[in-house]
């Protein structure tokens, strides 16, 4: 499990969404829009799951570079 993160469109900094997800499951799930509070801007941003990533073990893996699920 890792923290679902997205990039703040204003500051470009990583924002934790507060969601926790298994990386492979997150990358294979249908994309969706969500809204999360951004501490950098002190307001909410809407973000797209296709642009988000799961951060575990400090490694940032872009969704579209993820290992195919078939490898599981
Ligand atoms: Zn922001």
Short mmCIF file of C-alpha atoms and ligand atoms in Angstrom, two decimals:
data_model
loop_
_atom_site.label_atom_id
_atom_site.label_comp_id
_atom_site.label_asym_id
_atom_site.label_seq_id
_atom_site.Cartn_x
_atom_site.Cartn_y
_atom_site.Cartn_z
CA UNK A 1 0.00 0.00 0.00
CA UNK A 2 1.11 3.51 -0.69
CA UNK A 3 -0.17 7.04 -0.67
CA UNK A 4 -1.98 8.31 -3.74
CA UNK A 5 -0.32 11.56 -4.81
CA UNK A 6 -0.96 14.13 -7.49
CA UNK A 7 0.98 17.11 -8.72
CA UNK A 8 -0.22 20.55 -7.72
CA UNK A 9 -1.00 22.40 -10.96
CA UNK A 10 0.11 25.68 -9.41
CA UNK A 11 3.31 24.86 -7.57
CA UNK A 12 4.24 21.57 -9.24
CA UNK A 13 4.73 19.99 -5.85
CA UNK A 14 3.47 16.58 -4.86
CA UNK A 15 0.25 16.62 -2.88
CA UNK A 16 -0.87 13.64 -0.82
CA UNK A 17 -4.55 12.93 -1.45
CA UNK A 18 -5.03 11.06 1.80
CA UNK A 19 -6.03 7.99 -0.19
CA UNK A 20 -4.16 4.76 0.31
CA UNK A 21 -3.96 2.23 -2.51
CA UNK A 22 -2.09 -0.75 -3.73
CA UNK A 23 0.04 0.49 -6.59
CA UNK A 24 -0.83 -2.21 -9.08
CA UNK A 25 -4.53 -2.05 -8.30
CA UNK A 26 -4.53 1.72 -8.55
CA UNK A 27 -2.81 1.67 -11.93
CA UNK A 28 -5.27 -0.91 -13.25
CA UNK A 29 -8.39 0.79 -11.91
CA UNK A 30 -10.60 2.93 -14.13
CA UNK A 31 -9.47 6.54 -14.22
CA UNK A 32 -11.54 9.03 -12.28
CA UNK A 33 -11.60 12.62 -11.21
CA UNK A 34 -11.30 13.58 -7.59
CA UNK A 35 -10.82 16.66 -5.49
CA UNK A 36 -8.29 17.03 -2.72
CA UNK A 37 -7.05 19.76 -0.47
CA UNK A 38 -3.68 21.21 -1.45
CA UNK A 39 -1.59 22.47 1.47
CA UNK A 40 0.67 24.38 -0.92
CA UNK A 41 -2.16 26.55 -2.21
CA UNK A 42 -4.50 26.27 0.76
CA UNK A 43 -7.38 25.29 -1.49
CA UNK A 44 -8.83 22.27 -3.25
CA UNK A 45 -7.66 21.04 -6.63
CA UNK A 46 -9.43 18.67 -8.93
CA UNK A 47 -7.13 15.95 -10.13
CA UNK A 48 -7.30 13.13 -12.62
CA UNK A 49 -6.35 9.63 -11.56
CA UNK A 50 -4.45 9.19 -14.81
CA UNK A 51 -2.05 11.88 -13.66
CA UNK A 52 -1.76 10.61 -10.12
CA UNK A 53 0.65 8.06 -8.76
CA UNK A 54 1.11 5.83 -5.77
CA UNK A 55 4.11 6.58 -3.65
CA UNK A 56 5.50 3.71 -1.67
CA UNK A 57 9.08 3.23 -0.58
CA UNK A 58 9.70 6.81 -1.73
CA UNK A 59 9.59 5.72 -5.36
CA UNK A 60 7.54 7.70 -7.82
CA UNK A 61 6.23 5.58 -10.66
CA UNK A 62 4.14 7.27 -13.34
CA UNK A 63 0.97 5.42 -14.12
CA UNK A 64 1.78 4.74 -17.72
CA UNK A 65 5.18 3.30 -16.92
CA UNK A 66 3.63 0.78 -14.57
CA UNK A 67 4.35 -2.90 -14.95
CA UNK A 68 1.55 -4.67 -16.85
CA UNK A 69 -0.94 -6.33 -14.54
CA UNK A 70 -0.50 -9.59 -16.40
CA UNK A 71 2.86 -9.91 -14.68
CA UNK A 72 1.15 -10.47 -11.35
ZN1 LIG B 1 -1.87 23.52 -5.15
#
